[in-house]
Short mmCIF file of C-alpha atoms and ligand atoms in Angstrom, two decimals:
data_model
loop_
_atom_site.label_atom_id
_atom_site.label_comp_id
_atom_site.label_asym_id
_atom_site.label_seq_id
_atom_site.Cartn_x
_atom_site.Cartn_y
_atom_site.Cartn_z
CA MET A 1 -115.73 79.61 128.93
CA GLN A 2 -114.71 83.19 128.22
CA SER A 3 -112.46 82.14 125.35
CA GLN A 4 -115.24 80.02 123.81
CA VAL A 5 -117.49 83.07 123.70
CA GLU A 6 -114.65 85.05 122.11
CA ILE A 7 -114.12 82.40 119.43
CA LEU A 8 -117.86 82.31 118.71
CA ASN A 9 -118.01 86.13 118.52
CA SER A 10 -115.04 86.27 116.11
CA PHE A 11 -116.72 83.62 113.99
CA PHE A 12 -119.96 85.63 113.82
CA LEU A 13 -118.02 88.83 113.09
CA ILE A 14 -116.29 87.20 110.09
CA LEU A 15 -119.61 85.64 109.01
CA SER A 16 -121.27 89.11 109.17
CA PHE A 17 -118.48 90.55 106.96
CA VAL A 18 -118.77 87.76 104.36
CA PHE A 19 -122.58 87.99 104.36
CA GLY A 20 -122.32 91.79 103.98
CA CYS A 21 -120.00 91.39 100.98
CA MET A 22 -122.53 89.10 99.32
CA ILE A 23 -125.37 91.56 99.96
CA GLY A 24 -123.07 94.31 98.62
CA SER A 25 -122.70 92.32 95.40
CA PHE A 26 -126.51 92.34 95.08
CA LEU A 27 -126.56 96.08 95.86
CA ASN A 28 -124.23 96.65 92.89
CA VAL A 29 -126.91 95.08 90.68
CA CYS A 30 -129.56 97.35 92.26
CA VAL A 31 -127.42 100.51 91.85
CA TRP A 32 -127.26 99.78 88.13
CA ARG A 33 -130.80 98.52 87.51
CA LEU A 34 -133.11 100.53 89.85
CA PRO A 35 -132.64 103.93 88.12
CA ARG A 36 -133.16 102.14 84.76
CA ASN A 37 -136.42 100.52 85.96
CA GLU A 38 -135.04 97.06 85.25
CA SER A 39 -135.87 93.93 87.26
CA ILE A 40 -133.35 93.28 90.06
CA VAL A 41 -133.89 89.50 90.04
CA LYS A 42 -133.84 88.58 86.35
CA PRO A 43 -131.84 88.23 84.15
CA ARG A 44 -128.48 87.11 85.55
CA SER A 45 -125.60 89.60 85.54
CA LYS A 46 -123.97 90.31 82.20
CA CYS A 47 -120.97 92.35 81.18
CA PRO A 48 -122.51 95.68 80.09
CA LYS A 49 -120.01 95.88 77.22
CA CYS A 50 -119.93 92.42 75.59
CA ASP A 51 -123.18 91.00 77.04
CA THR A 52 -121.48 87.75 78.15
CA LEU A 53 -123.16 86.13 81.18
CA ILE A 54 -120.90 86.39 84.24
CA ALA A 55 -119.99 82.95 85.60
CA TRP A 56 -120.37 82.33 89.34
CA TYR A 57 -116.61 82.10 89.79
CA ASP A 58 -116.21 85.55 88.24
CA ASN A 59 -118.92 86.93 90.55
CA ILE A 60 -117.34 86.30 93.97
CA PRO A 61 -117.36 89.60 95.92
CA ILE A 62 -114.01 91.48 95.92
CA VAL A 63 -112.01 88.28 95.17
CA SER A 64 -113.10 88.01 91.51
CA TRP A 65 -112.43 91.67 90.81
CA LEU A 66 -108.88 91.29 92.15
CA ALA A 67 -108.31 87.94 90.41
CA LEU A 68 -109.47 89.29 87.06
CA GLY A 69 -107.27 92.38 87.41
CA ALA A 70 -110.41 94.60 87.21
CA ARG A 71 -111.15 93.46 83.65
CA CYS A 72 -113.93 91.45 82.00
CA ARG A 73 -112.68 87.88 81.27
CA HIS A 74 -114.01 88.04 77.72
CA CYS A 75 -113.73 91.58 76.32
CA HIS A 76 -111.14 92.92 78.81
CA THR A 77 -113.18 96.09 79.51
CA TRP A 78 -112.32 97.78 82.81
CA ILE A 79 -114.67 96.92 85.67
CA SER A 80 -115.21 99.94 87.94
CA TRP A 81 -113.64 99.91 91.41
CA GLN A 82 -117.11 100.84 92.64
CA TYR A 83 -118.04 97.13 92.58
CA PRO A 84 -115.47 95.91 95.15
CA LEU A 85 -115.91 99.17 97.10
CA VAL A 86 -119.67 98.63 97.61
CA GLU A 87 -119.02 94.98 98.54
CA ALA A 88 -116.29 95.78 101.05
CA LEU A 89 -118.20 98.72 102.52
CA THR A 90 -121.33 96.63 103.07
CA GLY A 91 -119.20 93.86 104.61
CA VAL A 92 -117.50 96.26 107.01
CA LEU A 93 -120.85 97.86 107.99
CA PHE A 94 -122.45 94.44 108.69
CA ALA A 95 -119.47 93.51 110.86
CA CYS A 96 -119.80 96.86 112.70
CA VAL A 97 -123.51 96.19 113.33
CA PHE A 98 -122.66 92.82 114.88
CA ALA A 99 -119.84 94.34 116.94
CA ARG A 100 -122.12 97.12 118.21
CA PHE A 101 -125.41 95.25 118.80
CA GLY A 102 -124.37 91.61 119.22
CA VAL A 103 -126.83 88.73 119.16
CA CYS A 104 -130.27 90.38 119.30
CA MET A 105 -133.33 91.13 117.18
CA ALA A 106 -132.00 94.58 116.20
CA THR A 107 -128.86 93.22 114.48
CA PRO A 108 -130.42 91.80 111.27
CA VAL A 109 -132.78 94.80 110.99
CA TYR A 110 -129.90 97.29 111.28
CA MET A 111 -127.96 95.29 108.69
CA VAL A 112 -130.92 95.82 106.35
CA LEU A 113 -130.82 99.56 107.22
CA CYS A 114 -127.09 99.71 106.41
CA ALA A 115 -127.68 97.98 103.07
CA GLY A 116 -130.46 100.47 102.29
CA LEU A 117 -128.17 103.40 103.11
CA VAL A 118 -125.34 102.07 100.92
CA LEU A 119 -127.85 101.69 98.07
CA VAL A 120 -129.19 105.25 98.61
CA THR A 121 -125.66 106.65 98.60
CA PHE A 122 -124.51 105.09 95.35
CA VAL A 123 -127.81 105.58 93.45
CA ASP A 124 -127.83 109.27 94.51
CA LEU A 125 -124.18 109.75 93.45
CA ALA A 126 -124.80 108.15 90.03
CA ASP A 127 -128.37 109.18 89.26
CA TRP A 128 -129.22 112.13 91.59
CA THR A 129 -132.28 110.31 92.86
CA ILE A 130 -133.06 108.53 96.11
CA PRO A 131 -134.88 105.26 95.39
CA ASN A 132 -138.39 104.99 96.86
CA GLU A 133 -137.71 101.26 96.96
CA VAL A 134 -135.67 102.03 100.10
CA THR A 135 -137.56 104.86 101.78
CA PHE A 136 -141.16 103.66 101.31
CA PRO A 137 -140.69 100.33 103.13
CA GLY A 138 -138.00 101.89 105.40
CA ILE A 139 -140.31 104.38 107.16
CA PRO A 140 -142.88 101.79 108.40
CA LEU A 141 -140.06 99.33 109.22
CA GLY A 142 -138.42 101.95 111.49
CA LEU A 143 -141.74 102.51 113.24
CA ALA A 144 -142.29 98.74 113.61
CA CYS A 145 -138.88 98.46 115.35
CA ALA A 146 -140.03 101.01 117.94
CA VAL A 147 -143.21 98.99 118.60
CA VAL A 148 -141.15 95.83 119.08
CA GLY A 149 -138.69 97.75 121.27
CA MET A 150 -141.58 98.81 123.50
CA PHE A 151 -142.67 95.23 124.22
CA TYR A 152 -139.24 93.56 124.20
CA PRO A 153 -136.69 95.81 125.89
CA GLY A 154 -133.99 93.21 125.18
CA SER A 155 -134.50 93.47 121.43
CA GLY A 156 -131.69 96.05 121.18
CA PHE A 157 -133.54 98.66 119.13
CA LEU A 158 -132.41 102.26 119.64
CA THR A 159 -135.97 103.63 119.75
CA LYS A 160 -137.64 102.68 123.00
CA ASP A 161 -141.20 103.82 122.24
CA VAL A 162 -143.47 104.68 119.33
CA PHE A 163 -143.42 108.43 120.01
CA ASP A 164 -139.61 108.53 119.75
CA SER A 165 -139.87 107.00 116.27
CA LEU A 166 -142.99 108.92 115.14
CA GLY A 167 -141.38 112.14 116.35
CA GLY A 168 -138.33 111.27 114.27
CA ILE A 169 -140.39 110.68 111.13
CA VAL A 170 -142.41 113.92 111.51
CA LEU A 171 -139.41 116.04 112.55
CA GLY A 172 -137.02 114.58 109.96
CA GLY A 173 -139.46 114.85 107.09
CA GLY A 174 -140.91 118.17 108.34
CA ILE A 175 -137.65 120.08 108.70
CA LEU A 176 -136.39 119.24 105.22
CA TYR A 177 -139.83 119.79 103.69
CA LEU A 178 -140.03 123.29 105.20
CA LEU A 179 -136.43 124.01 104.14
CA ASP A 180 -137.35 123.02 100.59
CA LYS A 181 -140.43 125.26 100.55
CA LEU A 182 -138.42 128.12 102.06
CA THR A 183 -135.66 127.86 99.44
CA LEU A 184 -138.28 127.79 96.71
CA LEU A 185 -139.92 130.90 98.15
CA LEU A 186 -136.75 132.95 98.85
CA LEU A 187 -134.32 131.83 96.16
CA LYS A 188 -136.87 130.73 93.56
CA LYS A 189 -135.10 127.38 93.08
CA ARG A 190 -135.39 123.84 94.43
CA GLY A 191 -133.33 123.25 97.56
CA MET A 192 -133.70 119.74 98.84
CA GLY A 193 -135.08 117.03 96.63
CA PHE A 194 -138.18 115.29 97.92
CA GLY A 195 -136.06 112.11 98.13
CA ASP A 196 -133.97 113.74 100.89
CA VAL A 197 -137.19 114.53 102.80
CA LYS A 198 -138.22 110.88 102.76
CA LEU A 199 -134.68 109.73 103.58
CA LEU A 200 -134.43 111.85 106.73
CA ALA A 201 -137.97 110.80 107.74
CA MET A 202 -136.81 107.18 107.46
CA LEU A 203 -133.64 107.83 109.51
CA GLY A 204 -135.71 109.61 112.16
CA GLY A 205 -138.08 106.63 112.26
CA PHE A 206 -135.23 104.19 112.86
CA LEU A 207 -133.06 106.30 115.16
CA GLY A 208 -135.55 108.51 117.09
CA TRP A 209 -136.28 112.24 117.10
CA LYS A 210 -133.02 113.26 118.80
CA SER A 211 -131.04 111.77 115.90
CA VAL A 212 -132.61 114.24 113.45
CA PHE A 213 -130.69 117.21 114.93
CA ALA A 214 -127.39 115.31 115.00
CA ILE A 215 -127.83 114.02 111.44
CA ILE A 216 -128.68 117.48 110.01
CA MET A 217 -125.70 119.00 111.81
CA ILE A 218 -123.17 116.35 110.73
CA ALA A 219 -124.51 116.15 107.16
CA SER A 220 -124.50 119.91 106.56
CA LEU A 221 -121.04 120.30 108.09
CA ALA A 222 -119.56 117.46 106.03
CA GLY A 223 -121.50 118.66 102.97
CA SER A 224 -120.10 122.20 103.15
CA VAL A 225 -116.50 121.13 103.88
CA ILE A 226 -116.43 118.55 101.07
CA GLY A 227 -118.45 120.77 98.69
CA ILE A 228 -116.15 123.77 99.15
CA THR A 229 -113.03 121.55 98.82
CA LEU A 230 -114.33 120.17 95.52
CA VAL A 231 -115.04 123.65 94.15
CA VAL A 232 -111.57 124.92 95.18
CA LEU A 233 -109.87 121.85 93.62
CA GLN A 234 -111.76 122.35 90.35
CA ARG A 235 -110.87 126.04 90.24
CA ARG A 236 -107.23 125.14 90.70
CA LYS A 237 -107.45 122.69 87.84
CA GLY A 238 -109.02 125.44 85.75
CA ILE A 239 -112.30 123.62 85.34
CA GLU A 240 -115.03 126.25 85.19
CA GLU A 241 -118.33 124.46 85.36
CA GLU A 242 -121.74 125.92 85.86
CA ALA A 243 -122.95 125.49 89.43
CA HIS A 244 -123.43 121.74 89.54
CA TYR A 245 -125.73 119.73 91.70
CA LEU A 246 -124.18 118.05 94.73
CA PRO A 247 -126.36 115.24 96.06
CA PHE A 248 -127.18 115.54 99.77
CA GLY A 249 -128.37 111.92 100.19
CA PRO A 250 -124.89 110.43 100.76
CA TYR A 251 -124.22 112.93 103.58
CA LEU A 252 -127.55 112.16 105.26
CA ALA A 253 -126.89 108.42 104.88
CA GLY A 254 -123.34 108.75 106.30
CA ALA A 255 -124.50 110.87 109.22
CA GLY A 256 -127.28 108.34 109.89
CA LEU A 257 -124.70 105.53 110.02
CA LEU A 258 -122.53 107.53 112.44
CA PHE A 259 -125.57 108.00 114.69
CA LEU A 260 -126.44 104.31 114.47
CA PHE A 261 -123.01 103.39 115.90
CA PHE A 262 -122.19 106.40 118.12
CA GLY A 263 -125.57 108.09 118.75
CA HIS A 264 -125.69 106.96 122.36
CA ALA A 265 -122.28 108.52 123.02
CA MET A 266 -123.26 111.70 121.12
CA ILE A 267 -126.38 112.26 123.22
CA GLU A 268 -124.52 111.60 126.49
CA MET A 269 -121.73 113.96 125.45
CA TYR A 270 -124.32 116.64 124.64
CA LEU A 271 -126.09 116.13 127.98
CA GLY A 272 -122.69 116.29 129.69
CA LEU A 273 -121.94 119.62 128.01
CA MET A 274 -125.33 120.88 129.18
CA HIS A 275 -124.31 119.97 132.77
CA ALA A 276 -127.18 117.51 133.00
CA PRO A 277 -126.74 114.78 135.61
CA ALA A 278 -126.11 112.08 132.94
CA PRO A 279 -122.52 110.79 132.99
CA VAL A 280 -120.22 111.52 130.06
CA SER A 281 -119.15 108.33 128.33
CA VAL A 282 -117.20 108.24 125.10
CA PHE A 283 -118.05 104.64 124.33
CA PRO A 284 -121.56 103.40 123.70
CA THR A 285 -122.75 100.95 126.34
ZN1 ZN B 301 -117.14 91.96 78.68
#
């Protein structure tokens, strides 16, 4: 009996990965087309260089890129490694969601959240914007999860009541909004983009108000370490650029993902440090 469950779980884990890779392939299309205001359904994918339609067998996630040696079949232009990266990343995240949440209502919803965060990350890196196509539907969806979680405790959602989620939206959006206004007032320049405000509001809505503190902490820490490293590396190479913009969206998205998978353990660890009666557990239950 036990082994049958294990076989079934492994099957669903692999299925989640394959499904994630396929969604990742679609996300690649969105990363390219959303900032250009092009339709994401029509027309079919073409090589941006030679305009040849891409056949289905050249459009299989990861596999086609490897089989073609990272070149277009027709004009032999390089195809960026970003394509298989987005596909593999989405596949791994979907498998992680299944491994963490199992068979429950929350699993498909959190897969959608992961896909949205991958999209936000790569659009922000390429275009320095955070697509409203993710955050506008994302905020009410996060709130809806909390409502469902209230009535069906077995649904697996991390937010257990509406106030947890609403608090997350207000706190997440509010903190970054104030920070933006403060930077504008003190330094006379834009700090956060308004896209970051909506992104953290969305994450707070999905993950609850406590997540907002953890996400800000992790994102700023990672942001400063990576930002300073990049500046030092460029100095060493002798590249003197004017202060360039570093997008904050990918750090927020990454920190949100960490909280999705390890938030429970983070909160328990924090409570343990505060000598609260909650037990310290490293692994999420
Ligand atoms: Zn081509």
